[in-house]
Short mmCIF file of C-alpha atoms in Angstrom, two decimals:
data_model
loop_
_atom_site.label_atom_id
_atom_site.label_comp_id
_atom_site.label_asym_id
_atom_site.label_seq_id
_atom_site.Cartn_x
_atom_site.Cartn_y
_atom_site.Cartn_z
CA MET A 1 -29.86 -39.04 11.95
CA ARG A 2 -27.25 -39.59 9.20
CA LYS A 3 -25.73 -42.99 8.52
CA LYS A 4 -22.02 -43.69 8.96
CA GLY A 5 -21.74 -44.47 5.28
CA SER A 6 -22.69 -40.91 4.52
CA PHE A 7 -20.16 -39.74 7.13
CA HIS A 8 -17.32 -41.54 5.35
CA LYS A 9 -18.51 -40.17 2.01
CA ARG A 10 -18.21 -36.65 3.39
CA ILE A 11 -14.65 -37.36 4.47
CA GLU A 12 -13.80 -38.84 1.09
CA HIS A 13 -15.33 -35.85 -0.66
CA ILE A 14 -13.10 -33.48 1.34
CA LYS A 15 -10.02 -35.55 0.49
CA GLN A 16 -10.83 -35.55 -3.20
CA ALA A 17 -11.63 -31.84 -3.25
CA PHE A 18 -8.10 -31.02 -2.05
CA GLY A 19 -6.35 -33.76 -4.01
CA GLN A 20 -5.41 -35.73 -0.88
CA PRO A 21 -2.58 -33.44 0.29
CA GLU A 22 -0.21 -34.73 2.94
CA ASP A 23 -0.81 -31.78 5.28
CA LEU A 24 -4.59 -32.40 5.48
CA ILE A 25 -5.20 -34.31 8.71
CA PHE A 26 -8.28 -36.40 9.61
CA HIS A 27 -8.45 -37.29 13.30
CA ILE A 28 -11.22 -39.90 13.66
CA VAL A 29 -12.78 -40.52 17.11
CA GLU A 30 -15.38 -43.18 17.82
CA LYS A 31 -17.95 -42.24 20.52
CA GLY A 32 -20.23 -45.21 20.87
CA SER A 33 -22.63 -45.15 17.92
CA VAL A 34 -21.39 -41.77 16.76
CA SER A 35 -18.26 -41.23 14.62
CA LEU A 36 -16.49 -37.91 14.88
CA ALA A 37 -13.77 -36.40 12.67
CA ILE A 38 -11.50 -33.46 13.46
CA ILE A 39 -10.18 -32.13 10.16
CA TYR A 40 -7.49 -29.48 9.68
CA PHE A 41 -4.43 -28.44 7.69
CA LYS A 42 -1.42 -28.93 9.93
CA SER A 43 0.43 -26.24 7.97
CA LEU A 44 -2.22 -23.62 8.82
CA VAL A 45 -3.15 -24.34 12.44
CA GLU A 46 -1.47 -23.83 15.80
CA GLN A 47 -0.61 -27.43 16.66
CA VAL A 48 -0.26 -26.93 20.41
CA GLU A 49 -3.56 -25.05 20.73
CA LEU A 50 -5.34 -27.64 18.58
CA LYS A 51 -4.22 -30.61 20.67
CA ARG A 52 -4.71 -28.90 24.02
CA GLY A 53 -7.98 -27.08 23.32
CA VAL A 54 -9.77 -29.43 20.91
CA VAL A 55 -8.39 -32.95 20.52
CA LYS A 56 -7.66 -33.70 24.18
CA LYS A 57 -10.91 -32.13 25.37
CA ILE A 58 -12.98 -34.27 23.00
CA GLN A 59 -11.06 -37.46 23.76
CA ALA A 60 -11.51 -36.85 27.50
CA SER A 61 -15.30 -36.40 27.21
CA SER A 62 -17.15 -39.26 28.90
CA GLU A 63 -20.46 -39.23 27.03
CA ASP A 64 -20.97 -41.46 24.02
CA ASP A 65 -23.59 -39.63 21.96
CA TYR A 66 -22.86 -35.94 21.86
CA PHE A 67 -24.29 -33.53 19.36
CA LEU A 68 -22.33 -30.73 17.70
CA ASP A 69 -23.70 -27.92 19.82
CA GLU A 70 -22.48 -29.78 22.93
CA TYR A 71 -18.97 -30.03 21.52
CA MET A 72 -18.90 -26.24 21.29
CA ASN A 73 -19.05 -26.19 25.09
CA ILE A 74 -16.29 -28.78 25.43
CA VAL A 75 -13.52 -27.19 23.36
CA THR A 76 -11.65 -24.25 24.86
CA THR A 77 -10.94 -22.46 21.58
CA PRO A 78 -13.36 -19.99 19.95
CA ALA A 79 -15.91 -22.15 18.14
CA SER A 80 -19.13 -21.70 16.18
CA LEU A 81 -21.73 -23.96 14.60
CA LYS A 82 -22.53 -23.85 10.88
CA GLU A 83 -25.71 -25.46 9.63
CA SER A 84 -24.59 -25.83 6.00
CA SER A 85 -21.37 -27.44 4.80
CA ASP A 86 -21.09 -25.23 1.72
CA GLU A 87 -18.27 -23.17 3.27
CA LEU A 88 -16.43 -26.09 4.89
CA LEU A 89 -13.57 -26.11 2.37
CA ASN A 90 -12.98 -22.37 2.74
CA ASP A 91 -13.01 -22.66 6.53
CA LEU A 92 -10.27 -25.27 6.35
CA LEU A 93 -8.17 -23.05 4.08
CA GLU A 94 -8.50 -20.19 6.58
CA GLY A 95 -6.78 -22.26 9.27
CA MET A 96 -9.86 -23.54 11.09
CA ALA A 97 -10.24 -27.00 12.59
CA VAL A 98 -13.54 -28.56 11.48
CA ILE A 99 -15.52 -31.09 13.55
CA ILE A 100 -18.10 -33.24 11.75
CA LEU A 101 -20.31 -35.96 13.21
CA SER A 102 -21.96 -38.95 11.59
CA ASN A 103 -25.34 -37.94 13.05
CA SER A 104 -25.45 -34.34 11.77
CA ASN A 105 -25.32 -32.37 8.54
CA ALA A 106 -23.83 -29.34 10.31
CA TYR A 107 -20.26 -28.88 11.53
CA VAL A 108 -18.30 -26.94 14.14
CA ILE A 109 -15.37 -24.69 13.29
CA CYS A 110 -12.68 -24.07 15.91
CA ASP A 111 -10.39 -21.07 15.50
CA VAL A 112 -6.90 -22.54 15.92
CA SER A 113 -5.30 -20.71 12.99
CA SER A 114 -1.56 -20.21 13.24
CA THR A 115 -0.36 -16.83 14.47
CA GLU A 116 3.14 -17.29 13.09
CA GLY A 117 4.44 -14.49 10.92
CA ARG A 118 6.72 -11.50 10.87
CA ASP A 119 6.84 -9.55 14.10
CA ILE A 120 5.66 -5.94 14.25
CA VAL A 121 8.76 -3.94 13.35
CA PRO A 122 9.48 -0.37 12.16
CA SER A 123 8.79 0.43 8.53
CA GLU A 124 11.73 0.15 6.14
CA THR A 125 10.08 2.16 3.36
CA GLU A 126 8.58 5.07 5.34
CA ILE A 127 11.13 6.33 7.82
CA ASN A 128 10.00 8.63 10.64
CA ILE A 129 12.27 10.61 12.94
CA ARG A 130 9.50 11.29 15.43
CA GLY A 131 6.22 9.49 15.95
CA PRO A 132 5.02 5.86 15.98
CA HIS A 133 7.39 3.43 14.26
CA GLU A 134 5.15 0.36 14.16
CA ALA A 135 4.35 -0.93 10.69
CA PHE A 136 1.78 -3.34 9.33
CA THR A 137 2.76 -6.98 8.75
CA GLU A 138 1.57 -9.67 6.36
CA ARG A 139 -0.92 -10.96 8.98
CA LEU A 140 -4.34 -9.37 8.62
CA ASP A 141 -5.38 -10.03 12.22
CA LYS A 142 -2.31 -8.18 13.51
CA ASN A 143 -3.00 -5.27 11.19
CA ILE A 144 -6.58 -5.02 12.42
CA GLY A 145 -5.30 -4.97 15.99
CA LEU A 146 -2.86 -2.16 15.20
CA LEU A 147 -5.72 -0.18 13.69
CA ARG A 148 -8.09 -0.73 16.60
CA MET A 149 -5.38 0.33 19.06
CA ARG A 150 -5.39 3.76 17.44
CA ILE A 151 -9.13 4.16 16.79
CA ARG A 152 -11.07 3.04 19.85
CA ASN A 153 -14.38 4.01 18.35
CA PRO A 154 -17.48 1.80 18.02
CA ASN A 155 -18.18 3.42 14.65
CA LEU A 156 -15.06 1.88 13.12
CA ARG A 157 -16.27 -0.61 10.54
CA LEU A 158 -14.25 -3.57 9.25
CA VAL A 159 -16.04 -5.37 6.42
CA SER A 160 -14.52 -8.62 5.16
CA LEU A 161 -14.41 -9.59 1.48
CA GLN A 162 -12.78 -12.40 -0.47
CA LEU A 163 -11.11 -11.55 -3.78
CA GLY A 164 -9.21 -13.61 -6.32
CA ASN A 165 -10.86 -16.48 -8.12
CA VAL A 166 -7.96 -18.81 -7.33
CA THR A 167 -6.18 -17.34 -4.31
CA LYS A 168 -9.37 -16.42 -2.36
CA THR A 169 -7.49 -13.60 -0.64
CA LYS A 170 -9.14 -12.04 2.40
CA VAL A 171 -9.60 -8.27 2.16
CA ILE A 172 -10.85 -5.86 4.85
CA VAL A 173 -12.56 -2.58 3.95
CA SER A 174 -12.32 -0.15 6.86
CA TYR A 175 -14.04 3.18 7.43
CA ILE A 176 -15.64 5.21 10.22
CA GLU A 177 -19.40 5.25 9.90
CA GLY A 178 -20.78 8.78 10.00
CA THR A 179 -17.45 10.29 8.93
CA ALA A 180 -16.74 8.69 5.56
CA PRO A 181 -19.30 9.80 2.92
CA LYS A 182 -21.71 7.06 1.92
CA GLU A 183 -21.13 7.67 -1.81
CA ILE A 184 -17.40 6.95 -1.43
CA ILE A 185 -18.05 3.80 0.62
CA ASP A 186 -20.55 2.55 -1.95
CA GLU A 187 -18.14 3.29 -4.79
CA VAL A 188 -15.37 1.31 -3.06
CA PHE A 189 -17.59 -1.75 -2.59
CA THR A 190 -18.92 -1.46 -6.14
CA ARG A 191 -15.43 -1.52 -7.62
CA LEU A 192 -14.20 -4.30 -5.34
CA ASN A 193 -17.20 -6.48 -6.16
CA GLN A 194 -16.39 -6.05 -9.86
CA VAL A 195 -12.81 -7.30 -9.45
CA ASP A 196 -12.53 -10.46 -11.54
CA ILE A 197 -8.93 -11.67 -11.46
CA ASN A 198 -7.46 -15.02 -10.44
CA ILE A 199 -4.49 -13.99 -8.34
CA ILE A 200 -4.25 -11.38 -5.59
CA LEU A 201 -0.94 -11.63 -3.75
CA GLU A 202 -0.40 -7.94 -2.99
CA SER A 203 -2.56 -4.85 -2.60
CA GLN A 204 -1.16 -3.39 -5.83
CA MET A 205 -3.17 -5.97 -7.78
CA ILE A 206 -6.34 -4.59 -6.19
CA GLU A 207 -5.15 -1.02 -6.76
CA GLU A 208 -4.68 -1.70 -10.46
CA ALA A 209 -8.16 -3.23 -10.72
CA ILE A 210 -10.07 -0.37 -9.02
CA VAL A 211 -8.02 2.71 -9.99
CA ASP A 212 -9.89 5.52 -11.77
CA LYS A 213 -7.53 5.81 -14.77
CA GLN A 214 -5.10 3.07 -15.69
CA ALA A 215 -3.06 5.23 -18.08
CA SER A 216 -2.40 8.14 -15.70
CA LEU A 217 1.10 8.70 -14.33
CA PHE A 218 -0.33 10.22 -11.14
CA PRO A 219 -1.31 7.75 -8.39
CA THR A 220 -4.96 8.24 -7.41
CA ILE A 221 -4.82 5.56 -4.70
CA SER A 222 -2.42 5.96 -1.81
CA ASN A 223 -0.58 3.11 -0.11
CA THR A 224 1.21 2.96 3.22
CA GLU A 225 2.42 0.45 5.80
CA LEU A 226 2.05 2.82 8.75
CA PRO A 227 -1.02 2.16 10.98
CA ALA A 228 -0.91 5.73 12.31
CA LYS A 229 -1.15 7.08 8.77
CA VAL A 230 -4.13 4.87 7.95
CA ALA A 231 -5.86 5.85 11.21
CA SER A 232 -5.36 9.54 10.43
CA ARG A 233 -6.90 9.16 6.99
CA LEU A 234 -9.85 7.17 8.34
CA ILE A 235 -10.55 10.01 10.77
CA GLU A 236 -10.44 12.40 7.81
CA GLY A 237 -13.27 10.45 6.22
CA ARG A 238 -11.42 8.18 3.86
CA VAL A 239 -11.68 4.43 3.27
CA ALA A 240 -8.85 1.94 3.83
CA ILE A 241 -8.37 -1.44 2.15
CA LEU A 242 -6.24 -4.03 3.99
CA THR A 243 -5.12 -7.17 2.18
CA GLU A 244 -3.99 -10.50 3.63
CA GLY A 245 -0.35 -11.26 2.83
CA THR A 246 0.97 -7.72 2.43
CA PRO A 247 1.90 -4.93 4.87
CA PHE A 248 0.74 -2.20 2.50
CA ALA A 249 -2.76 -0.80 3.00
CA LEU A 250 -4.60 1.27 0.38
CA THR A 251 -6.47 4.48 1.22
CA VAL A 252 -8.95 6.34 -0.97
CA PRO A 253 -9.59 8.94 -2.13
CA ALA A 254 -6.01 10.17 -2.66
CA LEU A 255 -5.16 13.83 -3.30
CA PHE A 256 -2.15 15.40 -5.00
CA THR A 257 -1.06 17.28 -1.86
CA GLU A 258 -0.97 14.25 0.43
CA PHE A 259 2.01 12.78 -1.43
CA PHE A 260 4.11 15.64 -0.02
CA GLN A 261 2.94 15.10 3.54
CA ALA A 262 4.91 12.90 5.92
CA PRO A 263 3.39 11.51 9.16
CA GLU A 264 5.98 13.31 11.26
CA ASP A 265 4.66 16.66 9.98
CA TYR A 266 2.01 16.33 12.67
CA TYR A 267 4.39 15.14 15.40
CA GLN A 268 6.67 18.20 15.51
CA ARG A 269 6.44 22.00 15.53
CA TRP A 270 4.30 23.50 12.77
CA ASP A 271 7.06 25.86 11.57
CA ILE A 272 9.56 23.01 11.14
CA ALA A 273 6.92 20.87 9.42
CA SER A 274 6.02 23.75 7.09
CA LEU A 275 9.67 24.30 6.14
CA LEU A 276 10.17 20.62 5.35
CA ARG A 277 6.95 20.47 3.36
CA LEU A 278 7.97 23.49 1.27
CA LEU A 279 11.30 21.74 0.73
CA ARG A 280 9.50 18.69 -0.63
CA PHE A 281 7.48 20.77 -3.09
CA THR A 282 10.63 22.60 -4.19
CA THR A 283 12.67 19.44 -4.70
CA PHE A 284 9.84 17.86 -6.70
CA ILE A 285 9.84 20.85 -9.05
CA TRP A 286 13.65 20.77 -9.20
CA GLY A 287 13.80 17.05 -9.92
CA THR A 288 11.14 17.28 -12.60
CA LEU A 289 12.09 20.46 -14.47
CA VAL A 290 15.77 21.37 -13.94
CA PRO A 291 17.39 18.85 -16.35
CA GLY A 292 15.02 19.98 -19.11
CA LEU A 293 15.65 23.65 -18.26
CA PHE A 294 19.41 23.10 -18.38
CA VAL A 295 19.24 21.46 -21.80
CA ALA A 296 16.85 24.12 -23.15
CA LEU A 297 19.08 26.98 -21.89
CA THR A 298 22.34 25.56 -23.24
CA THR A 299 20.81 24.51 -26.56
CA TYR A 300 18.26 27.20 -27.52
CA HIS A 301 18.32 30.07 -25.05
CA GLN A 302 21.98 30.88 -24.39
CA GLU A 303 21.16 34.58 -24.22
CA MET A 304 19.42 33.97 -20.88
CA ILE A 305 22.61 32.60 -19.27
CA PRO A 306 24.92 35.14 -17.51
CA SER A 307 28.03 35.83 -19.61
CA LEU A 308 30.60 34.43 -17.16
CA LEU A 309 28.58 31.26 -16.66
CA LEU A 310 28.09 30.90 -20.41
CA TYR A 311 31.87 31.16 -20.98
CA SER A 312 32.39 28.46 -18.34
CA PHE A 313 29.87 26.18 -20.03
CA ALA A 314 31.44 26.81 -23.43
CA ALA A 315 34.92 25.94 -22.10
CA GLN A 316 33.63 22.72 -20.57
CA ARG A 317 31.90 21.69 -23.77
CA GLU A 318 34.90 22.28 -25.98
CA GLY A 319 35.76 18.98 -27.66
CA LEU A 320 32.75 17.08 -26.34
CA PRO A 321 31.24 14.70 -28.92
CA TYR A 322 27.56 14.86 -27.86
CA PRO A 323 24.99 17.66 -27.51
CA SER A 324 23.63 18.54 -24.06
CA LEU A 325 20.48 16.46 -24.53
CA VAL A 326 22.44 13.26 -25.21
CA GLU A 327 24.81 13.95 -22.30
CA VAL A 328 21.99 14.38 -19.82
CA LEU A 329 20.15 11.32 -21.14
CA ILE A 330 23.29 9.20 -20.75
CA MET A 331 23.86 10.37 -17.18
CA GLU A 332 20.20 9.97 -16.25
CA PHE A 333 20.26 6.42 -17.60
CA ILE A 334 23.41 5.62 -15.59
CA PHE A 335 21.88 7.00 -12.40
CA GLU A 336 18.68 5.00 -12.92
CA VAL A 337 20.72 1.82 -13.41
CA LEU A 338 22.73 2.51 -10.26
CA ARG A 339 19.56 3.28 -8.31
CA GLU A 340 17.95 0.00 -9.34
CA ALA A 341 21.16 -1.94 -8.64
CA GLY A 342 21.34 -0.41 -5.16
CA VAL A 343 17.78 -1.53 -4.43
CA ARG A 344 18.25 -5.12 -5.68
CA MET A 345 21.68 -5.80 -4.20
CA PRO A 346 22.11 -7.02 -0.60
CA VAL A 347 21.70 -4.26 1.96
CA ALA A 348 25.34 -4.40 3.06
CA ILE A 349 26.68 -3.46 -0.39
CA GLY A 350 23.69 -1.85 -2.11
CA SER A 351 24.33 1.68 -0.84
CA ALA A 352 28.06 1.38 -1.58
CA ILE A 353 27.38 0.45 -5.20
CA SER A 354 24.98 3.35 -5.78
CA ILE A 355 27.19 6.01 -4.17
CA VAL A 356 30.66 4.82 -5.27
CA GLY A 357 29.41 3.87 -8.71
CA ALA A 358 27.94 7.32 -9.30
CA LEU A 359 31.10 9.09 -8.15
CA VAL A 360 33.48 6.87 -10.08
CA LEU A 361 31.49 6.78 -13.32
CA GLY A 362 30.75 10.52 -13.22
CA GLN A 363 34.37 11.48 -12.64
CA ALA A 364 35.59 9.00 -15.24
CA ALA A 365 33.11 10.29 -17.83
CA VAL A 366 34.28 13.90 -17.30
CA GLN A 367 37.96 12.99 -17.51
CA ALA A 368 37.34 10.91 -20.64
CA GLY A 369 35.75 13.94 -22.33
CA LEU A 370 32.35 12.30 -22.81
CA ILE A 371 30.27 14.72 -20.72
CA SER A 372 30.75 18.08 -19.03
CA ALA A 373 31.09 18.62 -15.27
CA ALA A 374 27.98 20.84 -15.26
CA VAL A 375 25.89 17.90 -16.50
CA VAL A 376 27.16 15.69 -13.67
CA ILE A 377 26.23 18.37 -11.12
CA VAL A 378 22.73 18.88 -12.53
CA VAL A 379 21.94 15.18 -12.82
CA SER A 380 23.38 14.39 -9.36
CA LEU A 381 21.36 17.11 -7.63
CA THR A 382 18.28 15.96 -9.52
CA ALA A 383 18.76 12.36 -8.38
CA VAL A 384 19.19 13.43 -4.76
CA ALA A 385 16.14 15.71 -4.94
CA ASN A 386 14.02 12.78 -6.08
CA PHE A 387 14.71 10.92 -2.81
CA VAL A 388 13.08 13.70 -0.75
CA SER A 389 9.57 12.58 -1.71
CA PRO A 390 7.98 10.67 1.22
CA ALA A 391 5.87 8.57 -1.20
CA TYR A 392 7.83 6.16 -3.38
CA ASN A 393 5.15 5.80 -6.06
CA PHE A 394 4.90 9.57 -6.46
CA GLY A 395 8.70 9.76 -6.71
CA VAL A 396 8.50 7.39 -9.68
CA THR A 397 5.96 9.74 -11.26
CA GLY A 398 8.46 12.59 -10.93
CA ARG A 399 11.19 10.49 -12.53
CA ILE A 400 9.03 9.69 -15.56
CA LEU A 401 7.94 13.32 -15.94
CA ARG A 402 11.60 14.38 -15.76
CA PHE A 403 12.38 12.42 -18.92
CA GLY A 404 9.35 13.95 -20.64
CA PHE A 405 10.38 17.52 -19.81
CA LEU A 406 13.98 16.68 -20.74
CA LEU A 407 12.96 15.55 -24.24
CA ALA A 408 10.59 18.52 -24.61
CA GLY A 409 13.31 21.00 -23.61
CA GLY A 410 15.89 19.33 -25.84
CA THR A 411 13.70 19.45 -28.95
CA LEU A 412 11.56 22.60 -28.63
CA GLY A 413 13.22 24.54 -25.82
CA PHE A 414 11.09 26.49 -23.35
CA TYR A 415 8.13 26.32 -25.73
CA GLY A 416 8.10 22.53 -25.60
CA MET A 417 8.42 22.48 -21.81
CA PHE A 418 5.63 25.02 -21.39
CA PHE A 419 3.33 23.05 -23.70
CA LEU A 420 4.05 19.80 -21.80
CA PHE A 421 3.46 21.60 -18.49
CA LEU A 422 0.01 22.68 -19.69
CA VAL A 423 -0.78 19.11 -20.78
CA VAL A 424 0.24 17.73 -17.37
CA LEU A 425 -1.71 20.45 -15.53
CA ILE A 426 -4.89 19.88 -17.56
CA HIS A 427 -4.58 16.11 -17.12
CA SER A 428 -4.09 16.31 -13.35
CA ALA A 429 -6.97 18.78 -13.02
CA SER A 430 -9.24 16.34 -14.86
CA LEU A 431 -8.39 13.44 -12.55
CA GLN A 432 -10.69 12.25 -9.83
CA SER A 433 -10.13 9.76 -7.05
CA PHE A 434 -13.38 7.99 -6.18
CA GLY A 435 -15.41 11.07 -7.04
CA VAL A 436 -13.11 13.64 -5.39
CA SER A 437 -11.09 16.13 -7.47
CA TYR A 438 -7.42 15.13 -7.47
CA LEU A 439 -6.21 18.73 -7.06
CA THR A 440 -8.41 19.48 -4.05
CA PRO A 441 -8.25 22.14 -2.56
CA PHE A 442 -6.63 23.97 -5.51
CA ALA A 443 -9.21 22.96 -8.08
CA PRO A 444 -11.87 23.77 -7.11
CA LEU A 445 -10.20 26.44 -4.99
CA ASN A 446 -11.00 26.42 -1.27
CA LEU A 447 -8.92 28.96 0.67
CA ARG A 448 -9.66 27.47 4.09
CA ASP A 449 -8.22 24.09 3.13
CA LEU A 450 -4.96 25.67 1.94
CA ARG A 451 -3.92 25.86 5.60
CA ASP A 452 -2.65 22.28 5.42
CA THR A 453 -1.17 22.05 1.93
CA PHE A 454 2.10 23.90 1.19
CA VAL A 455 2.46 24.62 4.91
CA ARG A 456 0.94 23.21 8.09
CA LEU A 457 -0.51 25.78 10.42
CA PRO A 458 -0.79 25.08 14.18
CA ASP A 459 -3.51 22.68 15.27
CA ASN A 460 -5.39 25.35 17.20
CA TRP A 461 -5.57 27.43 14.01
CA VAL A 462 -6.83 24.53 11.91
CA LYS A 463 -9.97 23.38 13.69
CA ASN A 464 -10.91 20.92 10.98
CA GLN A 465 -8.25 19.38 8.78
CA ILE A 466 -10.63 17.22 6.76
CA PRO A 467 -10.52 18.38 3.11
CA LYS A 468 -13.78 19.63 1.69
CA GLY A 469 -15.51 17.05 -0.48
CA ILE A 470 -14.22 14.01 1.42
CA GLY A 471 -15.63 13.68 4.90
CA ARG A 472 -16.22 17.18 6.19
CA LYS A 473 -19.75 18.39 6.62
CA GLU A 474 -20.09 22.05 5.60
#
């Protein structure tokens, strides 16, 4: 049996470890010869549940000399006994109430963590017309519940990790045992265990630490805040990473084609979904290549432009001070500024600034004789086409590539654009995402898996939608 002096030393040690914060509460109860302390952070626990299920139950107990395992039967909250106090500080930081006694080295943890947080609401970044609208929140327990609602399978695994040397952020690695390949699961845990950074406040910090190639423009880790999307990818044999404090979950491996797929593709007719998916591929090509093609045609390859259209371009450019390349760069820069301003401004006026600003500045620039009307049309259509991408991070990739092709077309014409296209193609073909080729099923080519790439064939035609090399057993 421990002495009370040692009991008070334990309490003092806990106070000193946290720097004696004002929200750290010590509720001392004397039970005959035994001293008992209920310790918790009032900012992290559910106050009503703590008082009703722990404090009042212990105070109402009639016995004088209880042991810890008997207190587990008294409290009405989920409780467990820990033999070693090594994890006591972490348990407090996770919102647990800790019970220590003067006659024991062990302690009891009571789960009274606060459930306050943002309610489950529709996603604001991934808009669906048809299908589930629920989105993840910043609370990890809620996110796990949303995932289990959609995958009621005993093989669903949720493995908890703690990352961040300072923040000690809780991370959940989720996969379906028997579906996700063991080599991918092992690779995920290997990379996560090697993460050595102090701060993890958002899943992007983990993504940056475990990504295959830091310098690549193409995202090889997908992120989403839609539980239905994560559930679908888990069933395909992928691995999901959920992070405390952010609604965005990571899924690996990520393939090039999945950034053109929206969740609602699988909630409506296959022909409509196929048309929309083809539209996304087309607009990505348009948004990436058309400004560079326009500059290359008007600067180096005028003979390829129809005569009437060429005369129209020549009339518009009469008296203009800048070449086509400079005009397009100026307009692209203006549109990027307006886009960023629309995102950062309050919602009520953000859209008005981006739309009105583009119209006013474009019209004013044409009337002032700084740029041609054709340039405004090309840049405007390109900006609109960029918004069609269902994945924001892949849309940013298209915007960066657009500037590269624009500079290549403005300096070397079609030859420069073709050379840059080969460089991008070779680079993307060399990429891998956790051991899976990024261009699957195009490279290596698998004809059967093409049924759910550019188009989506009916479900009864596609018996197995899991891409080869991820979770499908051949």
